[in-house]
XYZ file of C-alpha atoms in Angstrom:
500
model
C 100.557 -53.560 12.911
C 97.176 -55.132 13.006
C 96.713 -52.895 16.479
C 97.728 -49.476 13.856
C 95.169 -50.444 11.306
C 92.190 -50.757 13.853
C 93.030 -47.798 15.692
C 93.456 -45.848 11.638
C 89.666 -47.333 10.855
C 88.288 -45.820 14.159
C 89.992 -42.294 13.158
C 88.320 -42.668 9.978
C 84.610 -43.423 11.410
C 84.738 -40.810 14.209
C 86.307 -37.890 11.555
C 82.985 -38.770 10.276
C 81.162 -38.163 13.287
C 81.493 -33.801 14.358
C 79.203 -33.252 10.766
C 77.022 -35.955 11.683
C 76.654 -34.775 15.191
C 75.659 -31.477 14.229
C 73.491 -32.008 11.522
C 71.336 -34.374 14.362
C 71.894 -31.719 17.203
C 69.511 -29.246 15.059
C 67.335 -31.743 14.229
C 67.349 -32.516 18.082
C 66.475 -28.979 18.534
C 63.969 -28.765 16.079
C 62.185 -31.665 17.199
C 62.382 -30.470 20.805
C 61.119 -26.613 19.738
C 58.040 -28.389 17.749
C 56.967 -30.733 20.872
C 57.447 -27.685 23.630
C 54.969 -25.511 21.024
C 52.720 -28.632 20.828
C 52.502 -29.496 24.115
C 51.664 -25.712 24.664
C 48.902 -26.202 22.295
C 47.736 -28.788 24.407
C 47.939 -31.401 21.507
C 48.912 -34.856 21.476
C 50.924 -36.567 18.886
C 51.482 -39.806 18.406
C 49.551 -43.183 19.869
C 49.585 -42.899 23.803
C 51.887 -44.965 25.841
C 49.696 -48.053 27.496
C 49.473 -48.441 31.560
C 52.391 -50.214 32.758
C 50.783 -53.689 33.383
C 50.548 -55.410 37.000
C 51.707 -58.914 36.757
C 49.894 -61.999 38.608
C 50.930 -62.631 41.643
C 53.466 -65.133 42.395
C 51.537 -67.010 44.521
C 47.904 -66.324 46.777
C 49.163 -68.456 50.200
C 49.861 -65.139 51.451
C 46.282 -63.470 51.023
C 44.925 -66.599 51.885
C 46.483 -67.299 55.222
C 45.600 -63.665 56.017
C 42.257 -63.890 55.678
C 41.052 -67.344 56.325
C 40.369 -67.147 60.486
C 37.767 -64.787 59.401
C 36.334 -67.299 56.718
C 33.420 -69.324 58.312
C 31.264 -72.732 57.795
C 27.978 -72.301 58.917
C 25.763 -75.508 59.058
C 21.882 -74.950 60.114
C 19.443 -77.232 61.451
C 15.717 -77.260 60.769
C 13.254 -79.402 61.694
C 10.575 -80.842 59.325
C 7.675 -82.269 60.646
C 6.922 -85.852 59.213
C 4.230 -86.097 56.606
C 0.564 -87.398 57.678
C -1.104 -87.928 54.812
C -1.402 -89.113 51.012
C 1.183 -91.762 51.926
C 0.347 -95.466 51.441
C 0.792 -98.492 54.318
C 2.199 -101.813 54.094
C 0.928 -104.528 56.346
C 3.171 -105.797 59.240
C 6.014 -108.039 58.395
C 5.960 -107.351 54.692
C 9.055 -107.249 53.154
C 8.645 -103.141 52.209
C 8.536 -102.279 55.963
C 11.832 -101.553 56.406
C 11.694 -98.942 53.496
C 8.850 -97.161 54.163
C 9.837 -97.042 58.117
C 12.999 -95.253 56.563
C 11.654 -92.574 54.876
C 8.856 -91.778 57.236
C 5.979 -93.523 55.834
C 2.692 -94.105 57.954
C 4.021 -97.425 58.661
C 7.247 -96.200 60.451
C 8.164 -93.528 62.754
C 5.956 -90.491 62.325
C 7.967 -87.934 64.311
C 9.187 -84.501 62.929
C 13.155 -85.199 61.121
C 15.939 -83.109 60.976
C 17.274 -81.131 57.916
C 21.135 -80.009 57.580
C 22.297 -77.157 55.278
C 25.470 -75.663 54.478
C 26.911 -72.752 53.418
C 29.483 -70.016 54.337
C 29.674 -66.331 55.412
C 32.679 -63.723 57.043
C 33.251 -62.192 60.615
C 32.911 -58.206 60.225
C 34.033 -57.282 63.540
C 36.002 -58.606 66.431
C 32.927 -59.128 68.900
C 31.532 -61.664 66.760
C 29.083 -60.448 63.421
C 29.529 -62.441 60.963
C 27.639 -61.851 57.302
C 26.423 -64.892 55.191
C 23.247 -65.127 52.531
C 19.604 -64.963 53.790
C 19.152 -68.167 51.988
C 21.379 -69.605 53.814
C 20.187 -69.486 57.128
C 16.325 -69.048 55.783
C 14.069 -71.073 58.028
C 16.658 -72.405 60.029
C 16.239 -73.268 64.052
C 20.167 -73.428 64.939
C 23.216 -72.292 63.543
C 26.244 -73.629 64.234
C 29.817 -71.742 62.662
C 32.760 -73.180 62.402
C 35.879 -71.096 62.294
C 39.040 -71.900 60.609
C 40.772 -72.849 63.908
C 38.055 -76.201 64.119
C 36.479 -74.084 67.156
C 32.849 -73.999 66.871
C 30.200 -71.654 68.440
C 26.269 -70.889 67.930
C 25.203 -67.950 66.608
C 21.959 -65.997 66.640
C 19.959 -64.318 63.893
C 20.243 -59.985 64.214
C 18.088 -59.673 60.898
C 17.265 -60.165 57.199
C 17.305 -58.628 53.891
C 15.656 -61.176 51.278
C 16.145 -58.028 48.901
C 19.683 -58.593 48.723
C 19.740 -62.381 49.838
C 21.974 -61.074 53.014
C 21.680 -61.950 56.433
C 23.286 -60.792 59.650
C 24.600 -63.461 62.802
C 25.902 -63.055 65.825
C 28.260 -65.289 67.785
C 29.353 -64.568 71.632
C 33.139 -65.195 71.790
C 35.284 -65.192 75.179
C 38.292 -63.792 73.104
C 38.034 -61.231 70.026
C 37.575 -62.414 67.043
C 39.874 -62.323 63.652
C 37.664 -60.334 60.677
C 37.745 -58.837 57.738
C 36.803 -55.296 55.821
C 34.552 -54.000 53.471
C 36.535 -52.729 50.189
C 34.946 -50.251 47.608
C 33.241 -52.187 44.821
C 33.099 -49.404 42.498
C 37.051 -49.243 42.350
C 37.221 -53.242 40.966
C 37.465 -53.556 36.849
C 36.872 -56.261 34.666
C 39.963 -58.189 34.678
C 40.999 -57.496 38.736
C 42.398 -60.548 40.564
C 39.437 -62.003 42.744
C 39.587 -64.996 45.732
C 36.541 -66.678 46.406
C 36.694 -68.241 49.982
C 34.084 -70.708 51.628
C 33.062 -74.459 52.273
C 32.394 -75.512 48.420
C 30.069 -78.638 48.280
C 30.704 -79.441 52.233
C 34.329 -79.835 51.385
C 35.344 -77.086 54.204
C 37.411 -74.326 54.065
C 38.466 -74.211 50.481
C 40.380 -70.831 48.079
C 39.470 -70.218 44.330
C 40.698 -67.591 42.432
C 39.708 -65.963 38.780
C 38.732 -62.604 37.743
C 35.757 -59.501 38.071
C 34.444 -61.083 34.450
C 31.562 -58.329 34.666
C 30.162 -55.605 36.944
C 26.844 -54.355 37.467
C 24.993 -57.938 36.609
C 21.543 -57.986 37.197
C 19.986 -61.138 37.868
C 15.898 -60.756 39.354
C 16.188 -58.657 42.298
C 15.521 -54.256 42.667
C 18.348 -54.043 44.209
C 20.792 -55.920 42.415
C 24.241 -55.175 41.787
C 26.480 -58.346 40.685
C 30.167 -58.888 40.366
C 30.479 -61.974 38.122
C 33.398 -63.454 38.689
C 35.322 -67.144 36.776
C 36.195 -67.788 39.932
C 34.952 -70.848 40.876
C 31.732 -71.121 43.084
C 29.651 -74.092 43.712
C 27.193 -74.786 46.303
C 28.317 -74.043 49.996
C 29.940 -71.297 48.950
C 26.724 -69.371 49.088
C 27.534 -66.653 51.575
C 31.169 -66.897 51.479
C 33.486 -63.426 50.548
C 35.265 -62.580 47.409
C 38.138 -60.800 47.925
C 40.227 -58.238 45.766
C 44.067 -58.638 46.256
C 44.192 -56.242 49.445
C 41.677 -58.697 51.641
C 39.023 -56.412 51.656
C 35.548 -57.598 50.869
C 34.173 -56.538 47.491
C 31.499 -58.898 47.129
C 29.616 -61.926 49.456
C 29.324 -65.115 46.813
C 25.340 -65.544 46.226
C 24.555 -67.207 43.036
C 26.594 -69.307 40.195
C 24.076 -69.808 36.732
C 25.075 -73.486 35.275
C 22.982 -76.512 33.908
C 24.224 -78.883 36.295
C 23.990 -77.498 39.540
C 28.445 -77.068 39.108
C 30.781 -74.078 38.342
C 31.155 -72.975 35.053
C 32.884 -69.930 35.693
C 30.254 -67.718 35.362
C 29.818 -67.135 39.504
C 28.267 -63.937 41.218
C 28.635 -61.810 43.875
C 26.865 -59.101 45.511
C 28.648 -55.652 45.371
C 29.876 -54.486 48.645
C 28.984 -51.279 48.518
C 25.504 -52.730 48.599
C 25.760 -55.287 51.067
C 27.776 -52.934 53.442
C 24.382 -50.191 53.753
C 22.216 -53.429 54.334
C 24.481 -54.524 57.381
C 24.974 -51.173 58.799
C 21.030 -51.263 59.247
C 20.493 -54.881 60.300
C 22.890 -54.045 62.737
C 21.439 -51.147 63.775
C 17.994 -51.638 63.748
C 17.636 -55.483 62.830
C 15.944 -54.369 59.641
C 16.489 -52.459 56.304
C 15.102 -49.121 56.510
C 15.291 -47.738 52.496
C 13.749 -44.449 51.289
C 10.577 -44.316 49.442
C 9.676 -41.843 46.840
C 6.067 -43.165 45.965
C 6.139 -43.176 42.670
C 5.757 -45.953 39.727
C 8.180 -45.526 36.702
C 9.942 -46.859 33.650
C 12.612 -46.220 31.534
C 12.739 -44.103 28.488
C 12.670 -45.782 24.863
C 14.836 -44.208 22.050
C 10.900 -43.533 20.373
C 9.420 -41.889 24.157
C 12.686 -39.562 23.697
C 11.392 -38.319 20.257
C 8.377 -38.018 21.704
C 8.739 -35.772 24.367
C 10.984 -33.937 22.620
C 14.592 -35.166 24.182
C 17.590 -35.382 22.625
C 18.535 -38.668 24.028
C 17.071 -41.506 26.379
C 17.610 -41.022 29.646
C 15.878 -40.002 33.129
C 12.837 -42.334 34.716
C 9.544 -41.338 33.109
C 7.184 -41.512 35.901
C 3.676 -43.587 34.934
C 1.517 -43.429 38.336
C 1.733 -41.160 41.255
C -0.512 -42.652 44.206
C -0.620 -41.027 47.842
C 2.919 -40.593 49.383
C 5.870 -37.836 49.192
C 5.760 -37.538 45.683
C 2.515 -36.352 45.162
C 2.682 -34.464 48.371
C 5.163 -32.729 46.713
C 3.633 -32.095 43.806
C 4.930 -34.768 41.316
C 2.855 -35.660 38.766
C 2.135 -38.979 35.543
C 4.081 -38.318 32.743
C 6.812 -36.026 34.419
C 10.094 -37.495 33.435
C 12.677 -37.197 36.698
C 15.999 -36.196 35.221
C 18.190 -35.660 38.677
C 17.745 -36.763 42.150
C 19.103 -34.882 45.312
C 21.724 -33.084 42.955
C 22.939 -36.286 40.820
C 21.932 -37.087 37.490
C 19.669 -39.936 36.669
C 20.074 -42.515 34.328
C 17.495 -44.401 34.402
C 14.525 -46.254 36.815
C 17.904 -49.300 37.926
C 19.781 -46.199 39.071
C 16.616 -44.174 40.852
C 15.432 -47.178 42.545
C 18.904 -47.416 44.130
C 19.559 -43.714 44.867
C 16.419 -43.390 46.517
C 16.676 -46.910 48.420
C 20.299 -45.590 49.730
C 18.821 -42.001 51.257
C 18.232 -42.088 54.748
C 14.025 -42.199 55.458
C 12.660 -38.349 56.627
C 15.329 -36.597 54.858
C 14.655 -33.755 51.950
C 15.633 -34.109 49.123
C 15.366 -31.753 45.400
C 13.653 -33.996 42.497
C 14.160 -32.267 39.328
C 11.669 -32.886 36.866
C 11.143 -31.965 33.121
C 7.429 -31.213 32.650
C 5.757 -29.996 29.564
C 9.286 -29.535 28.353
C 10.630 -27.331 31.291
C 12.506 -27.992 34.542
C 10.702 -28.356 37.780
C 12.601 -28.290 41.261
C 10.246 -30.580 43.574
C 11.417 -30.363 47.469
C 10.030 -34.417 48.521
C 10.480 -35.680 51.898
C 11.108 -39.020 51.778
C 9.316 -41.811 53.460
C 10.218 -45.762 54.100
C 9.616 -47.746 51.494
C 9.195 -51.087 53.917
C 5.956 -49.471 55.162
C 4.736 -48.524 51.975
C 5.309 -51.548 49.838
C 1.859 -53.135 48.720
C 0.154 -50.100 48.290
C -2.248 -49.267 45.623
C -2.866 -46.524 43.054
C -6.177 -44.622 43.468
C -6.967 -43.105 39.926
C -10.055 -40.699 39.993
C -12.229 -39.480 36.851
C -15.493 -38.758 35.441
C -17.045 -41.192 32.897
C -17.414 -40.376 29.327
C -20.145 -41.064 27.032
C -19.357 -44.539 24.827
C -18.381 -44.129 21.576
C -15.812 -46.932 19.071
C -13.290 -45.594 16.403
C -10.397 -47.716 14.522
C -6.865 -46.098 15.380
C -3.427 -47.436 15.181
C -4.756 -50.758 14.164
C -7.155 -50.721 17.590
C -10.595 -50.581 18.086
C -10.774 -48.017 20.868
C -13.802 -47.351 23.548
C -14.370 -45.070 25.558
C -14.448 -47.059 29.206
C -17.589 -47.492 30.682
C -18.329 -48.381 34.408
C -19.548 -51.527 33.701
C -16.521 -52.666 31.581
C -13.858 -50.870 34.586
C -15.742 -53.440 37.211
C -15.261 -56.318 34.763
C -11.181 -55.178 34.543
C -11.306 -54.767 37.989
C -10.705 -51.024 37.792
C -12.407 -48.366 39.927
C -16.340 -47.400 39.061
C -14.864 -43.774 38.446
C -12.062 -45.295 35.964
C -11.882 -43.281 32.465
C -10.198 -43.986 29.559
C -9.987 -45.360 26.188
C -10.428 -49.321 26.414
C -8.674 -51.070 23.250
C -11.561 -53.719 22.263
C -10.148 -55.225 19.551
C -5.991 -54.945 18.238
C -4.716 -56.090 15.055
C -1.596 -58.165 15.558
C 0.353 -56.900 12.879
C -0.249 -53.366 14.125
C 2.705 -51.496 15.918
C 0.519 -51.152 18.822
C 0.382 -54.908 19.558
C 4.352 -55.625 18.762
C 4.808 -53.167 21.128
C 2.816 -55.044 24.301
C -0.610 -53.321 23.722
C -3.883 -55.877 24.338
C -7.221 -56.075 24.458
C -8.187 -54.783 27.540
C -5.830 -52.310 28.288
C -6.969 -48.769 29.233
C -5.374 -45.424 27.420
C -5.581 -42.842 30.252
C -2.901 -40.639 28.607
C -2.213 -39.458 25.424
C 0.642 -36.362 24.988
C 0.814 -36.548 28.910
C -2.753 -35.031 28.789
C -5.903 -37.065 30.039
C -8.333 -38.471 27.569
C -11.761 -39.149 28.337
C -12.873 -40.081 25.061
C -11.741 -40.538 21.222
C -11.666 -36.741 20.585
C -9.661 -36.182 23.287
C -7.198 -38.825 21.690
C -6.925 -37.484 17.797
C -6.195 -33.897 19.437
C -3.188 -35.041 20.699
C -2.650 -36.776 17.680
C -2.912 -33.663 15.579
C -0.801 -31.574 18.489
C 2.098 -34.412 18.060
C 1.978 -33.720 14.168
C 2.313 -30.225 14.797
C 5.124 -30.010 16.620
C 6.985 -31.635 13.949
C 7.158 -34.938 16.356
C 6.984 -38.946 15.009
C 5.177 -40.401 17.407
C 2.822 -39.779 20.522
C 2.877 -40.959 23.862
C 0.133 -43.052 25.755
C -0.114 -44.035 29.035
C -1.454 -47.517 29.226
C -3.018 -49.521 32.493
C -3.409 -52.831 32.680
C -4.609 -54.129 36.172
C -4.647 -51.211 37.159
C -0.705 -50.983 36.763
C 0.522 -48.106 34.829
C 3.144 -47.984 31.570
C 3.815 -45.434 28.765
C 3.932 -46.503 25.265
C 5.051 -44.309 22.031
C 3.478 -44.923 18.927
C 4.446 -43.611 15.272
C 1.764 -40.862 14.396
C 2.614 -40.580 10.863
């Protein structure tokens, strides 16, 4: 009976169920007609469905037994001659000899003493490279490396890059060698699993593991490019590889920032894509060879942009042009470089590398804007480890001296006397600021006494007249502010200052 009434309730539910069913079979339809017509429209509706997220990995002993016989200690020896002088004496028998006969006073031995370092690094290849940090191994007279297995062998310096803080060794081995590979930086993202590998405060072969915190860190150096990483690195890990969750190299450990010497979790490693180039040419040629544009540059303020006319910051404004490709090319002061053998530029960071990453001798289109149209400049590049240190050599005729007050300055024209007193050339020309108010824009934005206006509107000016004609050409054009380019030492910048 109870069996009839359950089976009579379920007749009644589903007799319910045909009008039901139809009534949501058109709306089915309905539905399915308006998302075929939207997604013909090309139109999206609705929030989009996230990335299916990776989960952490159970464990790391995997990874980490893979790639630790290519994880190395390297210890280095260096010998320190004892000092001779400045030091006091003690007579004989007095109860200080034995301390200052410790630490190498007059009194004791005076011999040269030996110094011990540690750090870390990676083998790269089976017959032996391994890569580590420059400061590492810097001034060192043997280097020992210690591999995983306890086996120990010395190794031999190929070449440096202080640039980069990377260094290249060599070890002879009677049987190959386990190593590891470079992986593509540019793939890792903030938030990628990381493992940090090395000898960590002398304690050996030790694992840490964290996260890419940040990319593209730049800490002093041109050529910077820094993974930071919370993965924990302390001294002796310096040299040591970070690796992403395949066991490829994405970045060789190199500096941690802390108040106390100790991981904070704010770590750093350089990019491999960078340190990769700089070992494929140690190895080659036991040096760095980068290209060399010859130019000097800067970036572009939001103000410069409004000033020559752009409709948003970007490009590398060049300031100076001394002898080299460039100007053999025909690049000129105040043309702003906007693309660079057919890729965009964004600003001076990314020039400096594009440039430093071209091979030396090759050709290469430069597109410039100039007087507010585009410029293809053919420059052969030359090696920018031969042309370091060299000067610029501005030319001009002098101008007859003459003061005015403008922009809160009390310009000159520059005389010959007052260039040799700056240290300029005789022939120098330009307006010399003699006097600034410090509560003038000019001054919160770097200018000093002393500085030379060689530039104004991306035109020479050789005295004040010169100056308020570009002025009056800025205001003309409908434009906010006008553009000077400043020396200082002889070293060139552009400034943009508010002509209304």
């Amino acid at each position: 009976m109870r069996r009839n009434r359950q089976i009579d309730r379920e007749l009644q539910v589903n007799s319910q169920m045909p009008m039901q069913t139809e009534t949501k079979q058109r709306r089915g339809a309905w539905t399915r007609m308006v998302a075929a017509l939207v997604l013909g429209l090309g139109v999206a509706i609705g929030p989009i469905a996230p990335a299916p997220l990776h989960a952490a990995p159970d464990s790391f002993a995997d990874l980490a037994e893979r790639v630790s016989p290519a994880v190395v200690n390297i210890t280095t020896t260096t010998v320190i001659a004892a000092p001779t002088e400045g030091f006091p004496t003690v007579p004989e028998g007095s109860p200080f000899e034995d301390f200052f006969r410790d630490f190498g006073f007059p009194n004791g031995p005076r011999g040269p003493r030996r110094s011990n370092a540690l750090g870390s690094g990676f083998v790269v290849s089976e017959d032996g490279y391994i890569v580590t940090n420059n400061h590492v191994i810097e001034g060192a007279d043997e280097i020992t490396i210690e591999f995983f297995s306890g086996k120990t062998l010395d190794a031999r310096l190929i070449g440096t890059d202080p640039k980069t803080d990377i260094a290249l060794l060599k070890v002879e081995s009677d049987e190959p060698l386990k190593f590891v590979r470079f992986g593509d930086s540019d793939r890792m993202r903030v938030g990628d699993w990381v493992m940090a590998m090395g000898n960590p405060l002398g304690q050996g072969f030790s694992a840490s593991v964290g996260i890419v915190s940040a990319r593209n860190r730049e800490l002093s150096g041109t050529y910077d490019d820094f993974i930071q990483t919370d993965a924990a690195i302390n001294r002796g890990n310096s040299g040591g590889p970070l690796f992403n969750m395949d066991g490829e190299v994405i970045g060789v450990n190199t500096a941690i920032l802390s108040p106390n010497g100790g991981s904070i979790g704010i770590g750093f490693s350089m990019a491999s894509n960078v340190v990769s180039k700089v070992v494929a040419q140690l190895k080659e040629y036991g040096e760095t060879r980068r290209g060399w544009l010859g130019v000097r540059i800067q970036d572009v303020t939001p103000d410069m942009a409004e000033a020559l006319g752009l409709d948003e910051p970007k490009g590398a404004l060049v300031t100076d042009v001394p002898e080299g490709p460039a100007r053999e090319a025909g690049m000129e002061a105040g043309d702003l470089i906007v693309s660079f053998d057919g890729v965009e530029v964004k600003d001076t960071r990314d020039l400096v590398r594009r440039v430093a990453d071209t091979e030396v001798g090759k050709t290469v289109r430069v597109v410039v804007m100039r007087d507010g149209e585009s410029k293809t400049l053919l420059v052969t590049l030359g090696r920018r480890e031969l042309a370091e240190g060299e000067e610029a050599r501005p030319s001009a005729a002098p101008a007859k001296p003459m003061q005015k007050e403008m922009f809160g300055m009390t310009l000159g024209v520059l005389t010959p006397d007052q260039a040799e007193r700056m240290g300029l050339p005789a022939d120098a020309e330009g307006l010399v600021i003699l006097d600034i108010d410090e509560t003038s824009e000019a001054y919160e934005k770097g200018l000093r006494a002393g500085d030379v206006i060689t530039e104004a509107g991306q035109e020479k000016v050789t005295s004040i007249a010169d100056l308020e004609a570009r002025i009056d050409e800025a205001k003309e054009a409908g434009r906010k502010s006008v553009l000077l380019l400043i020396r200082r030492g002889g070293m060139p910048r552009f400034v943009a200052l508010s002509v209304e």
